[in-house]
mmCIF file of C-alpha atoms and ligand atoms in Angstrom:
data_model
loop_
_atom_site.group_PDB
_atom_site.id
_atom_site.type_symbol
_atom_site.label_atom_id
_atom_site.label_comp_id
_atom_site.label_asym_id
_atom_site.label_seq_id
_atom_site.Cartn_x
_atom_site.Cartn_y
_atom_site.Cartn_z
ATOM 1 C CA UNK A 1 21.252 2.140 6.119
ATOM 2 C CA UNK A 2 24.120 4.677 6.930
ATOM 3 C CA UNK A 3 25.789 3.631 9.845
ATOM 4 C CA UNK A 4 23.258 0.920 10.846
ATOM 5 C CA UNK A 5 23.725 -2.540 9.512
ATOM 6 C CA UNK A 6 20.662 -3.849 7.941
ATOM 7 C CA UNK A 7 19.712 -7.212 7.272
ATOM 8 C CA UNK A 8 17.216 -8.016 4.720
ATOM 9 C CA UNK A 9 14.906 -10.843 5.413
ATOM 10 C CA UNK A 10 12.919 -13.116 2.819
ATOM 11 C CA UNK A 11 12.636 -16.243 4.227
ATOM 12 C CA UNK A 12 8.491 -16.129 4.898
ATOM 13 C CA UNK A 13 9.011 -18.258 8.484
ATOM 14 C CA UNK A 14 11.727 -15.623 9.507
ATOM 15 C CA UNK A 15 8.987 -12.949 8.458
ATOM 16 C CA UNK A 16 6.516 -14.284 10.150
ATOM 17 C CA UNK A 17 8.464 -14.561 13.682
ATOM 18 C CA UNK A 18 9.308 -11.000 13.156
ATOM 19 C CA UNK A 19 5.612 -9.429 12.396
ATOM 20 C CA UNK A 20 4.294 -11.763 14.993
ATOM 21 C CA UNK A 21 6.689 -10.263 18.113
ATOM 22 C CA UNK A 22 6.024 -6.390 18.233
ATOM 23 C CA UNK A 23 7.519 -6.697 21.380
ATOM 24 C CA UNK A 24 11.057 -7.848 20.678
ATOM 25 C CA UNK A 25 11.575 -6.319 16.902
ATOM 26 C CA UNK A 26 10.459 -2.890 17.278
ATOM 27 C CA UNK A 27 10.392 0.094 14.786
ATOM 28 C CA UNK A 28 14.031 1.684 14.763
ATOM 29 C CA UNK A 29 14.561 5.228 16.815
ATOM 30 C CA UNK A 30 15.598 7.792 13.848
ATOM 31 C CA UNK A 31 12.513 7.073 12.743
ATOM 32 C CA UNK A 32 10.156 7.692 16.103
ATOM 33 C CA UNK A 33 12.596 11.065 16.026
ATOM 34 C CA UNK A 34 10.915 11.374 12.130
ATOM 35 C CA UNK A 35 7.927 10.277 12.637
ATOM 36 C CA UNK A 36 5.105 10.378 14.838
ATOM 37 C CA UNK A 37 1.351 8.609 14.932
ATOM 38 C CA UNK A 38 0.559 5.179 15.133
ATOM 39 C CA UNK A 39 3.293 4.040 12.547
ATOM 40 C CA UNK A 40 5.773 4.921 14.656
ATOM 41 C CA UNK A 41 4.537 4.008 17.796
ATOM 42 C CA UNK A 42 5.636 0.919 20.008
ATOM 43 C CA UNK A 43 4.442 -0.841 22.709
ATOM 44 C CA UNK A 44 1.865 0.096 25.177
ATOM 45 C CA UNK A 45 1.431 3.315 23.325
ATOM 46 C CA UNK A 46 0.848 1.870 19.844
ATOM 47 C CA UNK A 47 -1.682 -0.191 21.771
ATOM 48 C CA UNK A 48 -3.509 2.601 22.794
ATOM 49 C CA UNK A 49 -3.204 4.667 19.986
ATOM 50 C CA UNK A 50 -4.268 1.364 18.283
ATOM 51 C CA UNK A 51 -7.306 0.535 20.254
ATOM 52 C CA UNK A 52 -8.401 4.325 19.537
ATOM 53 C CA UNK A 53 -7.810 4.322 15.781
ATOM 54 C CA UNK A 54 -9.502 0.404 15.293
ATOM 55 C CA UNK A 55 -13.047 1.218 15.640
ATOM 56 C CA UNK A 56 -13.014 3.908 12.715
ATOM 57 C CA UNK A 57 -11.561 1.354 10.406
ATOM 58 C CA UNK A 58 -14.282 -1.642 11.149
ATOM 59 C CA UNK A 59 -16.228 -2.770 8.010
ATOM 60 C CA UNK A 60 -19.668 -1.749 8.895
ATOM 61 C CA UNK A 61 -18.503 1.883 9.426
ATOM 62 C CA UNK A 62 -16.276 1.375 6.112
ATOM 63 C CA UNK A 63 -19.857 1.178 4.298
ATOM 64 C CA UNK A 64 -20.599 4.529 5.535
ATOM 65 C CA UNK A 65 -17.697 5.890 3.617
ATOM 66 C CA UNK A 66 -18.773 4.598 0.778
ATOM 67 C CA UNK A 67 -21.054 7.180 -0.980
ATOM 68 C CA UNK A 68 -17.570 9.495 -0.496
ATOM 69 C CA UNK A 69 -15.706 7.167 -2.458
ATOM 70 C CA UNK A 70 -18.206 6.871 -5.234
ATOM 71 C CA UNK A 71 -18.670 10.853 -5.559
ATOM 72 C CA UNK A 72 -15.055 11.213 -5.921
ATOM 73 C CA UNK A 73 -14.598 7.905 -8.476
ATOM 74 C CA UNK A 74 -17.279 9.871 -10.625
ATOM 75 C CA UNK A 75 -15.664 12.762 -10.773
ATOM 76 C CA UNK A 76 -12.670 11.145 -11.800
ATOM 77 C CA UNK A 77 -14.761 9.325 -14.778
ATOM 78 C CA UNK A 78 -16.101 12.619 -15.349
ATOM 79 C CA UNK A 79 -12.884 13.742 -16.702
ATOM 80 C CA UNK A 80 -12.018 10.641 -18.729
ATOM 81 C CA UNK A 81 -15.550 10.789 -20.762
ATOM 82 C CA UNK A 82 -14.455 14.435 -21.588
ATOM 83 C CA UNK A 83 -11.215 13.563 -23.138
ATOM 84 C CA UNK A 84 -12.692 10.384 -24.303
ATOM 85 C CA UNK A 85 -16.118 12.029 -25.958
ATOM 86 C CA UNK A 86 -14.810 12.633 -29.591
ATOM 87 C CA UNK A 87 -13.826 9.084 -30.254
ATOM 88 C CA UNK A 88 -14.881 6.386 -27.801
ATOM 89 C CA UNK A 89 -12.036 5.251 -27.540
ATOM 90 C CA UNK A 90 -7.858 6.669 -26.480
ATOM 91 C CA UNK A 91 -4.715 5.886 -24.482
ATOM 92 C CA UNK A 92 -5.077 7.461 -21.165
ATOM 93 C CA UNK A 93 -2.226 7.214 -18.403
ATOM 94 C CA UNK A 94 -4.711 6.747 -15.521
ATOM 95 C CA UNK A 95 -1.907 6.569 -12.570
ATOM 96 C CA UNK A 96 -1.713 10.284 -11.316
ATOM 97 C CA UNK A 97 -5.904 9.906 -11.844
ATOM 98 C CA UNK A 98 -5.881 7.366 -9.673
ATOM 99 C CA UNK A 99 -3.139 8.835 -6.876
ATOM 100 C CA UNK A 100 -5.266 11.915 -7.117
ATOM 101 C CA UNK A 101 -8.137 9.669 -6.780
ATOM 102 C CA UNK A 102 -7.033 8.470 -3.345
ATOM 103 C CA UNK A 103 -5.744 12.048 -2.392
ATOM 104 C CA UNK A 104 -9.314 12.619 -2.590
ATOM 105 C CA UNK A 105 -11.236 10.187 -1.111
ATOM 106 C CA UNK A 106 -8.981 9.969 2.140
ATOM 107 C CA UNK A 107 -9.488 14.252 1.893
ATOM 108 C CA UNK A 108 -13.303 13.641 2.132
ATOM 109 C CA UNK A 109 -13.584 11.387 4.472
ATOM 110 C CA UNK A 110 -11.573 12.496 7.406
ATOM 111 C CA UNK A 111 -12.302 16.152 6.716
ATOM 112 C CA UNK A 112 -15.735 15.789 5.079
ATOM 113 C CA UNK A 113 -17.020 18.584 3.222
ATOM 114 C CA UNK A 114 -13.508 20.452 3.095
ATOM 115 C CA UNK A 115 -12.390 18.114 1.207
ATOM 116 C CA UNK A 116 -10.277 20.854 -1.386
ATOM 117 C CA UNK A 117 -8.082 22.032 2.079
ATOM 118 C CA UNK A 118 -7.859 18.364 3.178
ATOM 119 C CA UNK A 119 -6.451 17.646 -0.589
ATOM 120 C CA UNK A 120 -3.664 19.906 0.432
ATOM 121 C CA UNK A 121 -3.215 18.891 4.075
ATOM 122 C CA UNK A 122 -2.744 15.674 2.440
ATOM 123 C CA UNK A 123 0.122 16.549 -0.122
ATOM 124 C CA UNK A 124 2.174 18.799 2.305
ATOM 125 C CA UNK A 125 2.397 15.607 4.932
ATOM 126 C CA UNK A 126 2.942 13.330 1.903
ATOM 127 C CA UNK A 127 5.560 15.334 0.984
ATOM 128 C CA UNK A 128 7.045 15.883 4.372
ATOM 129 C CA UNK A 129 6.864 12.196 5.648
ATOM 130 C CA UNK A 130 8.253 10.843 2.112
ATOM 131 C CA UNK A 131 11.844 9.920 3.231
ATOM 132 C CA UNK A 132 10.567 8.981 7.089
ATOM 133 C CA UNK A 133 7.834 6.135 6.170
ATOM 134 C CA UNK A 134 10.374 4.889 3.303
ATOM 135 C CA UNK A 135 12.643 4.177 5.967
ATOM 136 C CA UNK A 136 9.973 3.120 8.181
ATOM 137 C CA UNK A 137 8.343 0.850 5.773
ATOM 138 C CA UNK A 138 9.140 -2.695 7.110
ATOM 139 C CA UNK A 139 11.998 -1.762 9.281
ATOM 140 C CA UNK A 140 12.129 -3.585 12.715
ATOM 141 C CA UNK A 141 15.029 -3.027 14.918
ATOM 142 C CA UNK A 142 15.476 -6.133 17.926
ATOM 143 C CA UNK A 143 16.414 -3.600 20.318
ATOM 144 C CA UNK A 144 20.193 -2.839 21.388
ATOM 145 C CA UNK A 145 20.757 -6.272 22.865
ATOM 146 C CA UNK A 146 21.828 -9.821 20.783
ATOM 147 C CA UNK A 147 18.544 -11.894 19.550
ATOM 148 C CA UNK A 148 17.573 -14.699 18.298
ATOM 149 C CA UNK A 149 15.652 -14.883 14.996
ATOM 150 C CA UNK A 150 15.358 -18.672 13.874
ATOM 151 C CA UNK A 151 18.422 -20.028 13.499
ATOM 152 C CA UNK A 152 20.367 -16.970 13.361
ATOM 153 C CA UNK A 153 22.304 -14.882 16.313
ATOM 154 C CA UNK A 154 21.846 -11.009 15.714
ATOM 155 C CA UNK A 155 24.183 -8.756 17.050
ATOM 156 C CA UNK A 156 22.357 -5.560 19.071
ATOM 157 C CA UNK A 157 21.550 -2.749 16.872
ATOM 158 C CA UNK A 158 21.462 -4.570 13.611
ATOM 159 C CA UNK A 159 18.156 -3.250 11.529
ATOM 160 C CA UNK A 160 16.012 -5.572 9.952
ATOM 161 C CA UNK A 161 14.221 -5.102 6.944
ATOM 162 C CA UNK A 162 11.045 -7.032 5.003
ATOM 163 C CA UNK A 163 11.653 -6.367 1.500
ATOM 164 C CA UNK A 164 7.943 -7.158 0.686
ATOM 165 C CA UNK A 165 8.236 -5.814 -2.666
ATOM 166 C CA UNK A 166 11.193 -8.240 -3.606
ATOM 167 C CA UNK A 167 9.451 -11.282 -1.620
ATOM 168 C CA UNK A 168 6.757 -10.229 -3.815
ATOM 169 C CA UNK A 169 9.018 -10.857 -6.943
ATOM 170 C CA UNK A 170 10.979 -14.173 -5.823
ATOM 171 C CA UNK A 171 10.833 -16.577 -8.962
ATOM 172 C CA UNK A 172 11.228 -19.227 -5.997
ATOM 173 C CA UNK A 173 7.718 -18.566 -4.331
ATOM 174 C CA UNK A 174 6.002 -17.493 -7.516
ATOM 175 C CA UNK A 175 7.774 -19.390 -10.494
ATOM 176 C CA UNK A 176 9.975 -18.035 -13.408
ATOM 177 C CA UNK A 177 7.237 -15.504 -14.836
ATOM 178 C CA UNK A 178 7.382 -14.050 -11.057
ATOM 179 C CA UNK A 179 8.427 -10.197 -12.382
ATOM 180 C CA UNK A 180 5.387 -10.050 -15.368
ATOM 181 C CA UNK A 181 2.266 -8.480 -14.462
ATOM 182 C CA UNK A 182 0.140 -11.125 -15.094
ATOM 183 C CA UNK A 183 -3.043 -10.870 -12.650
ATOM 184 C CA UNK A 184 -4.863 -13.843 -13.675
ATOM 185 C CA UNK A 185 -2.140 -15.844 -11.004
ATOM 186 C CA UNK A 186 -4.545 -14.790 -8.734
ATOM 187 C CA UNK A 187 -7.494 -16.169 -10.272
ATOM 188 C CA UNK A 188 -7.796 -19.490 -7.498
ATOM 189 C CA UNK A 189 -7.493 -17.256 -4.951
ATOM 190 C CA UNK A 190 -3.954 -16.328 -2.973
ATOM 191 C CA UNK A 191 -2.599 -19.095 -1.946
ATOM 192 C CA UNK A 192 -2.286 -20.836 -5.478
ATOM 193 C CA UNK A 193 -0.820 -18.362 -6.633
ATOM 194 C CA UNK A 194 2.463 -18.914 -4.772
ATOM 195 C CA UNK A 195 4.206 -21.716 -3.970
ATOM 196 C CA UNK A 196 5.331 -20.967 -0.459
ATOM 197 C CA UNK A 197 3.223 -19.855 2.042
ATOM 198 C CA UNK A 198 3.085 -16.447 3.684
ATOM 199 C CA UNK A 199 4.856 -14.900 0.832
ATOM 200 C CA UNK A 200 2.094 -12.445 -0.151
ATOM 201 C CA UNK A 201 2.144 -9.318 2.555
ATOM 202 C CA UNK A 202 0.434 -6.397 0.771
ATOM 203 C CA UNK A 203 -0.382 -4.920 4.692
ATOM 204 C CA UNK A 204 2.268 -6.278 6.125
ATOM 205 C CA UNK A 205 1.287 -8.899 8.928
ATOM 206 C CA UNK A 206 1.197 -9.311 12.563
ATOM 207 C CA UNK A 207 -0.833 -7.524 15.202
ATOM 208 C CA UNK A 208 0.674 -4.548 13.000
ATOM 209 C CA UNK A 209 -0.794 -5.403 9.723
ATOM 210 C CA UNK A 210 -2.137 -2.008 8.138
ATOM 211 C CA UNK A 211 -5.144 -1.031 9.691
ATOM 212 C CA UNK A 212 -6.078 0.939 6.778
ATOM 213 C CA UNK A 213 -6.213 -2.715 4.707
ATOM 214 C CA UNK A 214 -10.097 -2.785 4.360
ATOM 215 C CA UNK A 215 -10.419 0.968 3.687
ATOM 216 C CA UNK A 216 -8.455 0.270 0.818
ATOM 217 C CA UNK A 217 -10.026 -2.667 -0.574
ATOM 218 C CA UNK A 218 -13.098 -1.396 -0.023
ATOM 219 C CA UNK A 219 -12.265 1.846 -1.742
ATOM 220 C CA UNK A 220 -10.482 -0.209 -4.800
ATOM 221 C CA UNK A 221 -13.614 -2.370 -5.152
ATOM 222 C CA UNK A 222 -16.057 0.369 -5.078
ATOM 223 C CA UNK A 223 -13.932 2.392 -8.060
ATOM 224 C CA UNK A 224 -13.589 -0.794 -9.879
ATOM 225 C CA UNK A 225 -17.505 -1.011 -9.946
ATOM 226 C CA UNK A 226 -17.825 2.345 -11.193
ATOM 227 C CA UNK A 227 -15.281 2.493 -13.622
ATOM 228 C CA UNK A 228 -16.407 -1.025 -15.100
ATOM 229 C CA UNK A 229 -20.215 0.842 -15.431
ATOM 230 C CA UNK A 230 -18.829 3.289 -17.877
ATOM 231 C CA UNK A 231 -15.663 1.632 -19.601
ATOM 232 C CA UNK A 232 -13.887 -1.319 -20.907
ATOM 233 C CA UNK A 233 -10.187 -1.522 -20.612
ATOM 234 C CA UNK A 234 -6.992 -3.121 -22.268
ATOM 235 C CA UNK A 235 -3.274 -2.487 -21.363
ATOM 236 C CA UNK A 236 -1.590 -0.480 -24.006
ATOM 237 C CA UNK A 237 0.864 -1.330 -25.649
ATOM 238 C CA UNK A 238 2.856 1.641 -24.327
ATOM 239 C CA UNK A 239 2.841 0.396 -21.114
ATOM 240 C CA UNK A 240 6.173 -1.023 -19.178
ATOM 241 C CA UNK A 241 5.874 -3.176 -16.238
ATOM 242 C CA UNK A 242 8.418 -1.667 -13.973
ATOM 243 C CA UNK A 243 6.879 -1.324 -10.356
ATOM 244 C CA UNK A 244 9.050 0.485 -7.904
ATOM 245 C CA UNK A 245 8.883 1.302 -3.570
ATOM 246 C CA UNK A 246 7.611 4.837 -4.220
ATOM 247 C CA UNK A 247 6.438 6.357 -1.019
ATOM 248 C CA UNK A 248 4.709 3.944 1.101
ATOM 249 C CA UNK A 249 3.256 1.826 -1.512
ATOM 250 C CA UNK A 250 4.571 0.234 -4.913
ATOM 251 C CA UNK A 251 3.642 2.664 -7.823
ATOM 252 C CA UNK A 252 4.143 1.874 -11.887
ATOM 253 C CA UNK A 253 7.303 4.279 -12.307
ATOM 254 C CA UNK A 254 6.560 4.592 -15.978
ATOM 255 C CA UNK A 255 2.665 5.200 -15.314
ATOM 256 C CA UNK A 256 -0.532 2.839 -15.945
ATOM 257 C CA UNK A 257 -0.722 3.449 -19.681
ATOM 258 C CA UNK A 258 -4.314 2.067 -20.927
ATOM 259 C CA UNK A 259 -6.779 1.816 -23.465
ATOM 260 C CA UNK A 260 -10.112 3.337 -22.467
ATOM 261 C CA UNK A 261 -13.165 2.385 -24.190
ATOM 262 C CA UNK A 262 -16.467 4.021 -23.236
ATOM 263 C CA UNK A 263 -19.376 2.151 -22.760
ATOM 264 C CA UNK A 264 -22.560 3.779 -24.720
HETATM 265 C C1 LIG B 1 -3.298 -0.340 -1.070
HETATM 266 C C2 LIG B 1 -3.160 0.443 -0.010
HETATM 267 C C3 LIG B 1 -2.281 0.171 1.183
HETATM 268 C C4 LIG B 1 -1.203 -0.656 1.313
HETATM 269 C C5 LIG B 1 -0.590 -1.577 0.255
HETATM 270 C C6 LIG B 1 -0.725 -0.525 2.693
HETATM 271 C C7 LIG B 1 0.352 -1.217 3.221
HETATM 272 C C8 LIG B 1 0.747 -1.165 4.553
HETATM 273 C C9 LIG B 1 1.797 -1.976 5.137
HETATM 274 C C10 LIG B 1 2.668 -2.987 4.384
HETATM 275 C C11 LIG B 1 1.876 -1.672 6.462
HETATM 276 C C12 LIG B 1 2.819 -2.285 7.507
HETATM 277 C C13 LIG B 1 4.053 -1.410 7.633
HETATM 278 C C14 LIG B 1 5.075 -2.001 8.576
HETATM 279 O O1 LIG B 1 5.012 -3.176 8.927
HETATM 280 O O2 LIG B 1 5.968 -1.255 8.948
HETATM 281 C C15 LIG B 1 0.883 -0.647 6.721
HETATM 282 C C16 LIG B 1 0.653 -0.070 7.954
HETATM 283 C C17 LIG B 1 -0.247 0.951 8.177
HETATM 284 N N1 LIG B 1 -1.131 1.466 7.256
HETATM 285 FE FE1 LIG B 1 -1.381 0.881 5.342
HETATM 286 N N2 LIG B 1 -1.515 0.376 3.343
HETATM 287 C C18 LIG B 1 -2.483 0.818 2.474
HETATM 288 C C19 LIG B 1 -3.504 1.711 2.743
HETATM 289 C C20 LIG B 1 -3.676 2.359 3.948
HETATM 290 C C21 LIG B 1 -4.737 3.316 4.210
HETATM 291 C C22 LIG B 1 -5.820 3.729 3.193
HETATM 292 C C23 LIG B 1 -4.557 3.751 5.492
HETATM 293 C C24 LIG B 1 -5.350 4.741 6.300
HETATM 294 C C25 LIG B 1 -6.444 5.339 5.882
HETATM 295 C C26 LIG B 1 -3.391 3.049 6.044
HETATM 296 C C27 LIG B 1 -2.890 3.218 7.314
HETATM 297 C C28 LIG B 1 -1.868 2.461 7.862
HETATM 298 C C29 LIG B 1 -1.422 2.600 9.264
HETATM 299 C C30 LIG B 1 -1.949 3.603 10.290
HETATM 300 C C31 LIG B 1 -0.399 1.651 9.450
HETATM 301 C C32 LIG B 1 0.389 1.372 10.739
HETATM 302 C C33 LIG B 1 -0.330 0.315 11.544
HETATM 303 C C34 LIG B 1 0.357 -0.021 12.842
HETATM 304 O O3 LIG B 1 1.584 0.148 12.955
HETATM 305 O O4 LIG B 1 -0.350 -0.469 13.770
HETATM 306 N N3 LIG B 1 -2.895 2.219 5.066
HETATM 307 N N4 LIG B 1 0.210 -0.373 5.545
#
């Protein structure tokens, strides 16, 4: 990455001893001079910062949040039934519905009833942090002196990088169909769907492992529920698999293309 040699790591036992020592691959300094908050802290003050931020995330005050995230999942639904009303049924790109979607329910929960000047809080640091938490993303750097990670010698100042969404992608951990979308992989749980171990990091892993993990679950099961209640839907035809590193998370760069059937 300019003038820093980057090396990318797959193998999941390399991964592993790098999300499990915070203390030896740490995040790399252009972006703490980026960046600032918990994702680019190290050390004792990611600890603390950690520590602070924990108790907000823990499930039982997750349930609290809630009602939020159903208010702003019906308004959402709101809108589809309108341009859905005349015949049941349409092709509805539902992906800047559903960015908007979590736009909103992060806005209402951390600045509650403000939740139209949150909305725009929200986009202006989205925008500004765009090109600092791509680069942040996964990066580790193992300091400015030569390390050891497995069997490999790493010279000082080489930046390391978890490609989670190619890992995510390998035909060697999840077989030749490994780039279609094809959920139902899933469907014995996680660790039949891959063949190697360790090889699914959605949060990342480690004491560093998103904190915000069961926010969003919580939040994706909750919309899920509600959308279910008032539609059925297929894939359209229209739509192309082609998931990219957008931001912080993977996005469909061609948009979630569906067909919407409302539920009388
Ligand atoms: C589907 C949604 C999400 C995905 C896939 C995701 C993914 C990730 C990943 C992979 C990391 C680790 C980054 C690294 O190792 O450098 C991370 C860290 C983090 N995420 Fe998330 N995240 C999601 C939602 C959220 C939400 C909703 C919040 C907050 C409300 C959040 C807050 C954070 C924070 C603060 C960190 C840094 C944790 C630390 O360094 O201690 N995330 N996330």
């Amino acid at each position: 990455m300019g003038p820093t040699p980057r090396l990318n790591i797959i193998d999941p036992k390399l991964v592993k001893e790098i999300l499990s020592n915070t203390e030896l691959f740490q995040k790399p300094a252009t972006i703490k001079l980026l960046l600032t908050g918990i994702l680019a802290y190290d050390g004792e003050k990611w600890a603390k910062h950690r520590k602070l931020v924990n108790p907000a995330f823990q499930i039982e005050k997750l349930k609290l949040l809630v009602p939020a995230m159903y208010s702003s999942c019906c308004e959402m639904i709101s809108n589809w039934e309108a341009l859905v009303s005349t015949k049941g049924s349409r092709e509805l790109d539902v992906w800047p519905y559903l960015s908007n979607l979590t736009a909103n329910v992060i806005s209402r929960t951390t600045f509650g009833s403000n939740y139209e000047e949150g909305k725009l809080i929200f986009q202006l640091l989205r925008e500004q942090s765009d090109f600092a938490i791509q680069r942040l993303q996964s990066s580790f750097i193992p300091g400015w002196r030569k390390t050891k990670l497995g069997g490999l010698v790493l010279p000082g100042g080489v930046e390391i990088f978890v490609p989670i969404m190619e890992i995510h992608h390998d035909p060697d951990f999840w077989g030749e169909d490994s780039k279609d979308f094809k959920p139902q992989r899933f469907s014995e749980g996680i660790s039949k769907a891959s063949k190697v171990q360790g090889t699914f990091l959605p949060f990342g892993g480690g004491s560093r492992i998103c904190i915000g993990q069961n926010f969003a679950l919580v939040e994706a099961k909750t919309d899920l529920a509600t959308i279910l209640k008032r539609f059925s839907f297929q894939l359209s035809p229209s739509y192309v698999h082609a998931p990219s590193v957008a931001w912080v998370t993977v996005q469909p760069q061609h948009g979630a293309h569906l067909i919407l059937q409302k539920l009388f």
